[in-house]
Amino acid sequence: MSVPVPYVDIESLIGDEKNCIWQRIRHIVQAEVPSLTRSAEYFFQPGVEGKRVRSSALLLVASALSDGEMGDPSKSALYLKPDLRPYSQYPEEVRRKQQRIAEITEMIHVATLLHDDVLDDAETRRGLNSVNKMFGNKTAILGGDFLLAKASVALAALRNTEVLILMATVIENLVTGEMMQSRSSQDERMSLDYYYRKTFLKTASLIANSCKSAALLGNHSDEVAQLASDYGYHLGMSFQLVDDVLDFVGSSSSLGKPTLSDLKSGIATAPVLFASQEEPQLVDLTLRKFKYEGDVDMASRLVAKTSGVKKTMEVAEMHASKAIKAVDTFPPARGKYAEVCRDALRHLANSVVTRRT
Amino acid sequence: MSVPVPYVDIESLIGDEKNCIWQRIRHIVQAEVPSLTRSAEYFFQPGVEGKRVRSSALLLVASALSDGEMGDPSKSALYLKPDLRPYSQYPEEVRRKQQRIAEITEMIHVATLLHDDVLDDAETRRGLNSVNKMFGNKTAILGGDFLLAKASVALAALRNTEVLILMATVIENLVTGEMMQSRSSQDERMSLDYYYRKTFLKTASLIANSCKSAALLGNHSDEVAQLASDYGYHLGMSFQLVDDVLDFVGSSSSLGKPTLSDLKSGIATAPVLFASQEEPQLVDLTLRKFKYEGDVDMASRLVAKTSGVKKTMEVAEMHASKAIKAVDTFPPARGKYAEVCRDALRHLANSVVTRRT
């Protein structure tokens, strides 16, 4: 990053609140049928929550725009107990509404993971067997549908039409992005524009719109909500670009080699698309979806010879900078705690591009 | 039926309006990705709309409780043009809101058909290849998700929290019912109570709650909305019971034999459950899900020897009578047209139990 950003311990700021939200999620995904509960709660078990970057961004945006309520232990205590009211009940308190959006965001996210893993016939996820492998495709598909239904009821209870439409549109975006990835023409497979659009739909839209929803539920203006959305958008784009780089340069824990899971699924991400400008042989490999013996290794070696990874990281850093710039243009902070949360947002954007896993 | 009900030509009353709704559905399921559009619109093509009993019930309930607006050509003309406004735009007019609920109901219904056909590996539906067979499981799953997302946005646009929660709960019910059907214990598989609960969740809940939503959007009292819900509930139960009977006594068009599709899927419906009280051998066959060679034919023959079909029809007729009774207890009709629509509701309930397909 060109400008150094301060280190902030994000977990000490919002770790307890996230744990409350996860407790609530585990509470509300109880179904009438045990096997449905098992699949719906599977990725909400303690220890397999994933990075929770979506709810981190959302809660920090909410606090960065607030009067510092959550920084005052006498006021925040109420919101650091799990909210176990029925999921269809309207919450009066702004912070509870924002927590609900965090909960809804994570439920939508996990619903798409369940469906994507069926589509990709995935074996593992977050170090566990995938739900489809554990309980079968049927349970995984219905578990995802169940989470979407629960999220819809929880959304309805917020009684805010604009937020409802934003979040329902996110689901449409996620589905469209997944379809773009799996059904592309040859031209589309080689197009960076197509890749960026798909990345917005599959990853950035959910983060952008949940941050925007948190701002709207905090009764901020449309202009401020747009800045919150900008932060989430750029964070999401950056996050996914780095994910795609880590697939090439990261290491799976056991083998110490890149996992190359995208190539193995026939998908060319930014590192390949940039690399193909220098190594035209990658065009053929991409168009045939790396499907012949040796294609994946050859593509990996060719990418390593080029500046594909470097160029992708430059785009990721550009997005992280824009995320930070969105925070810089937030309206004046209402107190010290809001300032700390803004630094946390900057740190989060920075850590997304500097992470190694 | 014990009481004769008048014949009413339902299509002449609401056929044009249903066609408008279908035009709107085909308009709003357009996706950014062509393959998503193809799967989402597949069962909304002219000629493969199915029986449309869900929207018939809903539109007739709406008119039966109205002041007869739709019976007056000078007033109804407006609503008999397809409503092609954006699907996220709030409609002021009561009838347009009710049409939206019809559209949402059918989209939710088709979304579950797409997913169920993947789960059951179904080959055909409504005389066409199933979407999973036509375009693959991935497209069918994402097509279903896309329809649910579109339905959620359309629901949000109605700005009525109670209706939103009702309809989102329906999706939860549909998923729960499907799961109950596919993951049952041995005791559950032999239980009529379990079967009735599953039938409510999978079929009656959607019709009951969409009729109730139509009444609420018509600004009727909770009591009247409950009568609308009762009508839909009993119609739905009756409809499914008769469907389950037709699987035994109906004929597939080519072979002139019952299709026995439930038995082939390992599922015991009401005719089997009643029959097993007279032919205990059916208990063993049910518990092993009719999976050995010859089980399906043997179960079919055993059911034919008993009063299983007759008893199921008696329950179906009881529900149809209760549906008619709900109409009888509607508040006084506001004019002749509302009376005609009440007769149409009675006729619809009757035709559900007298149908042969």
Coordinates of N, CA and C in Angstrom, one line a residue, chain A residues 32-33 35-36 87-88 115 118-120 135-139 141-142 145-146 148-150 152-153 156-157 159 161 164-165 168-169 171-172 175-176 178-180 182-183 197 201, chain B residues 32-33 35-36 87-88 115 118-120 135-139 141-142 145-146 148-150 152-153 156-157 159 161 164-165 168-169 171-172 175-176 178-180 182-183 197 201:
Chain A
E32 N -37.7 -27.9 11.8 CA -38.7 -29.0 12.2 C -38.1 -30.4 12.0
V33 N -37.2 -30.4 11.0 CA -36.6 -31.7 10.6 C -35.1 -31.7 10.9
S35 N -32.5 -33.3 10.0 CA -31.4 -33.3 8.9 C -31.3 -31.9 8.3
L36 N -32.4 -31.2 8.3 CA -32.3 -29.8 7.8 C -31.5 -28.9 8.7
Y87 N -37.1 -14.8 15.1 CA -36.5 -14.1 13.9 C -37.5 -13.3 13.1
S88 N -38.8 -13.4 13.3 CA -39.7 -12.6 12.6 C -40.1 -11.4 13.3
H115 N -24.9 -24.5 -2.1 CA -25.4 -24.8 -3.4 C -24.1 -24.9 -4.4
V118 N -22.5 -28.2 -4.2 CA -23.2 -29.2 -5.0 C -22.8 -29.1 -6.4
L119 N -22.9 -27.8 -6.9 CA -22.6 -27.6 -8.4 C -21.2 -28.0 -8.8
D120 N -20.3 -27.7 -7.9 CA -18.9 -28.1 -8.2 C -18.5 -29.4 -7.7
F135 N -23.8 -35.2 3.9 CA -25.2 -35.5 4.0 C -25.9 -35.7 2.7
G136 N -25.2 -35.6 1.6 CA -25.8 -35.8 0.2 C -26.3 -34.5 -0.4
N137 N -26.4 -34.5 -1.7 CA -26.8 -33.4 -2.5 C -28.1 -32.8 -2.1
K138 N -29.1 -33.7 -1.8 CA -30.4 -33.3 -1.5 C -30.4 -32.4 -0.3
T139 N -29.8 -32.9 0.8 CA -29.7 -32.1 2.0 C -29.0 -30.8 1.8
I141 N -28.8 -29.0 -1.0 CA -29.7 -28.1 -1.8 C -30.8 -27.5 -0.9
L142 N -31.5 -28.4 -0.1 CA -32.6 -28.0 0.7 C -32.1 -27.2 1.9
D145 N -31.7 -23.7 0.5 CA -33.0 -23.1 0.4 C -33.6 -22.7 1.7
F146 N -33.4 -23.5 2.7 CA -33.9 -23.2 4.0 C -33.2 -22.0 4.6
L148 N -31.9 -19.5 2.9 CA -32.5 -18.4 2.1 C -33.8 -18.0 2.6
A149 N -34.7 -19.0 3.0 CA -36.0 -18.7 3.5 C -35.9 -18.1 4.8
K150 N -35.1 -18.6 5.7 CA -34.9 -17.9 7.0 C -34.4 -16.5 6.9
S152 N -34.9 -14.6 4.4 CA -36.0 -13.7 3.9 C -37.0 -13.3 5.0
V153 N -37.3 -14.2 5.9 CA -38.2 -13.9 7.0 C -37.5 -12.8 7.9
A156 N -37.7 -9.5 6.2 CA -39.0 -9.0 6.2 C -39.2 -8.3 7.5
A157 N -38.7 -8.9 8.6 CA -39.0 -8.4 10.0 C -38.3 -7.0 10.2
R159 N -38.6 -4.5 8.2 CA -39.6 -3.5 7.8 C -39.0 -2.3 7.1
T161 N -38.2 -1.3 3.2 CA -38.3 -1.8 1.9 C -37.0 -1.7 1.1
L164 N -34.6 -4.3 2.1 CA -35.1 -5.6 1.6 C -34.8 -5.8 0.1
I165 N -35.0 -4.8 -0.7 CA -34.8 -4.9 -2.1 C -33.3 -5.0 -2.4
A168 N -32.4 -8.7 -1.4 CA -32.9 -9.7 -2.3 C -32.2 -9.6 -3.6
T169 N -31.8 -8.4 -4.0 CA -31.1 -8.2 -5.3 C -29.7 -8.9 -5.2
I171 N -29.1 -11.7 -3.7 CA -29.2 -13.1 -4.0 C -29.3 -13.3 -5.5
E172 N -30.0 -12.5 -6.2 CA -30.1 -12.5 -7.7 C -28.7 -12.4 -8.3
V175 N -26.5 -15.5 -7.8 CA -26.9 -16.6 -8.7 C -26.4 -16.3 -10.1
T176 N -26.6 -15.0 -10.5 CA -26.2 -14.6 -11.8 C -24.6 -14.8 -12.0
E178 N -22.6 -16.8 -10.3 CA -22.3 -18.2 -10.4 C -22.6 -18.8 -11.8
M179 N -23.7 -18.4 -12.4 CA -24.0 -18.9 -13.7 C -23.0 -18.3 -14.7
M180 N -22.6 -17.0 -14.6 CA -21.6 -16.5 -15.5 C -20.4 -17.3 -15.5
S182 N -20.0 -20.4 -14.7 CA -20.1 -21.8 -15.2 C -20.6 -22.0 -16.6
R183 N -21.2 -20.9 -17.2 CA -21.6 -21.0 -18.5 C -21.2 -19.8 -19.3
R197 N -17.0 -8.3 -13.8 CA -18.4 -8.3 -13.6 C -18.9 -9.5 -12.8
L201 N -20.6 -9.6 -9.0 CA -21.8 -10.3 -8.7 C -21.6 -11.4 -7.6
Chain B
E32 N -29.5 -11.6 -16.8 CA -28.3 -11.1 -17.5 C -27.7 -12.2 -18.3
V33 N -27.9 -13.4 -17.8 CA -27.2 -14.6 -18.5 C -28.3 -15.4 -19.2
S35 N -28.6 -18.5 -20.2 CA -29.0 -19.8 -19.7 C -29.8 -19.8 -18.5
L36 N -29.7 -18.7 -17.7 CA -30.5 -18.5 -16.5 C -31.9 -18.2 -16.9
Y87 N -40.1 -4.9 -11.6 CA -40.6 -5.8 -10.5 C -40.3 -5.3 -9.1
S88 N -39.5 -4.3 -9.0 CA -39.2 -3.7 -7.6 C -40.0 -2.5 -7.4
H115 N -36.1 -27.5 -8.2 CA -35.2 -28.1 -7.2 C -35.6 -29.5 -7.0
V118 N -34.4 -31.9 -9.6 CA -33.0 -32.3 -9.4 C -32.9 -33.4 -8.3
L119 N -33.6 -33.1 -7.2 CA -33.5 -34.0 -6.1 C -34.0 -35.4 -6.4
D120 N -35.0 -35.5 -7.2 CA -35.6 -36.8 -7.6 C -35.1 -37.3 -8.9
F135 N -31.1 -28.9 -19.3 CA -29.9 -28.0 -19.2 C -28.9 -28.4 -18.2
G136 N -29.2 -29.5 -17.4 CA -28.2 -29.9 -16.4 C -28.7 -29.5 -15.0
N137 N -28.1 -30.2 -14.0 CA -28.5 -29.9 -12.6 C -28.1 -28.5 -12.2
K138 N -27.0 -28.0 -12.6 CA -26.5 -26.7 -12.2 C -27.5 -25.6 -12.6
T139 N -27.9 -25.7 -13.9 CA -28.8 -24.7 -14.4 C -30.2 -24.8 -13.7
I141 N -30.7 -25.9 -10.5 CA -30.6 -25.4 -9.2 C -30.5 -23.8 -9.2
L142 N -29.6 -23.3 -10.0 CA -29.5 -21.8 -10.1 C -30.8 -21.2 -10.6
D145 N -33.0 -20.9 -7.7 CA -32.6 -19.8 -6.8 C -32.9 -18.5 -7.4
F146 N -32.7 -18.4 -8.7 CA -33.0 -17.1 -9.4 C -34.5 -16.7 -9.2
L148 N -36.5 -17.7 -6.9 CA -36.7 -17.3 -5.5 C -36.3 -15.9 -5.2
A149 N -35.1 -15.5 -5.8 CA -34.6 -14.2 -5.6 C -35.5 -13.1 -6.2
K150 N -36.0 -13.4 -7.4 CA -36.9 -12.5 -8.1 C -38.2 -12.4 -7.3
S152 N -38.5 -12.7 -4.1 CA -38.2 -11.9 -2.9 C -38.2 -10.4 -3.2
V153 N -37.6 -10.1 -4.3 CA -37.6 -8.6 -4.7 C -39.1 -8.2 -4.9
A156 N -40.8 -7.8 -1.7 CA -40.4 -6.6 -0.9 C -41.1 -5.3 -1.4
A157 N -41.3 -5.3 -2.8 CA -41.9 -4.1 -3.4 C -43.3 -3.9 -2.9
R159 N -44.3 -3.9 0.1 CA -44.2 -3.1 1.3 C -45.3 -3.5 2.4
T161 N -45.3 -6.0 5.6 CA -44.5 -6.9 6.3 C -45.2 -8.2 6.6
L164 N -45.2 -10.3 3.6 CA -43.8 -10.7 3.3 C -43.4 -11.9 4.2
I165 N -43.8 -11.8 5.5 CA -43.4 -12.9 6.4 C -44.2 -14.2 6.1
A168 N -42.5 -15.6 2.9 CA -41.2 -16.2 3.2 C -41.3 -17.4 4.0
T169 N -42.3 -17.5 4.9 CA -42.5 -18.7 5.7 C -42.9 -19.9 4.8
I171 N -41.9 -20.5 1.9 CA -40.7 -21.1 1.3 C -40.0 -22.1 2.3
E172 N -40.0 -21.6 3.6 CA -39.4 -22.5 4.6 C -40.3 -23.8 4.7
V175 N -39.6 -26.2 1.8 CA -38.3 -26.9 2.0 C -38.4 -28.0 3.1
T176 N -39.1 -27.6 4.2 CA -39.2 -28.6 5.3 C -40.1 -29.8 4.9
E178 N -40.4 -31.0 1.8 CA -39.6 -31.8 0.9 C -38.7 -32.7 1.7
M179 N -38.1 -32.1 2.7 CA -37.1 -32.8 3.5 C -37.8 -33.9 4.3
M180 N -39.0 -33.6 4.8 CA -39.8 -34.6 5.6 C -40.0 -35.8 4.7
S182 N -38.3 -36.8 2.1 CA -37.1 -37.6 1.7 C -36.3 -38.2 2.8
R183 N -36.5 -37.7 4.0 CA -35.7 -38.2 5.1 C -36.6 -38.6 6.3
R197 N -49.0 -33.7 7.7 CA -48.2 -32.5 8.0 C -47.3 -32.2 6.8
L201 N -47.3 -28.8 4.4 CA -46.0 -28.0 4.2 C -45.7 -28.0 2.7

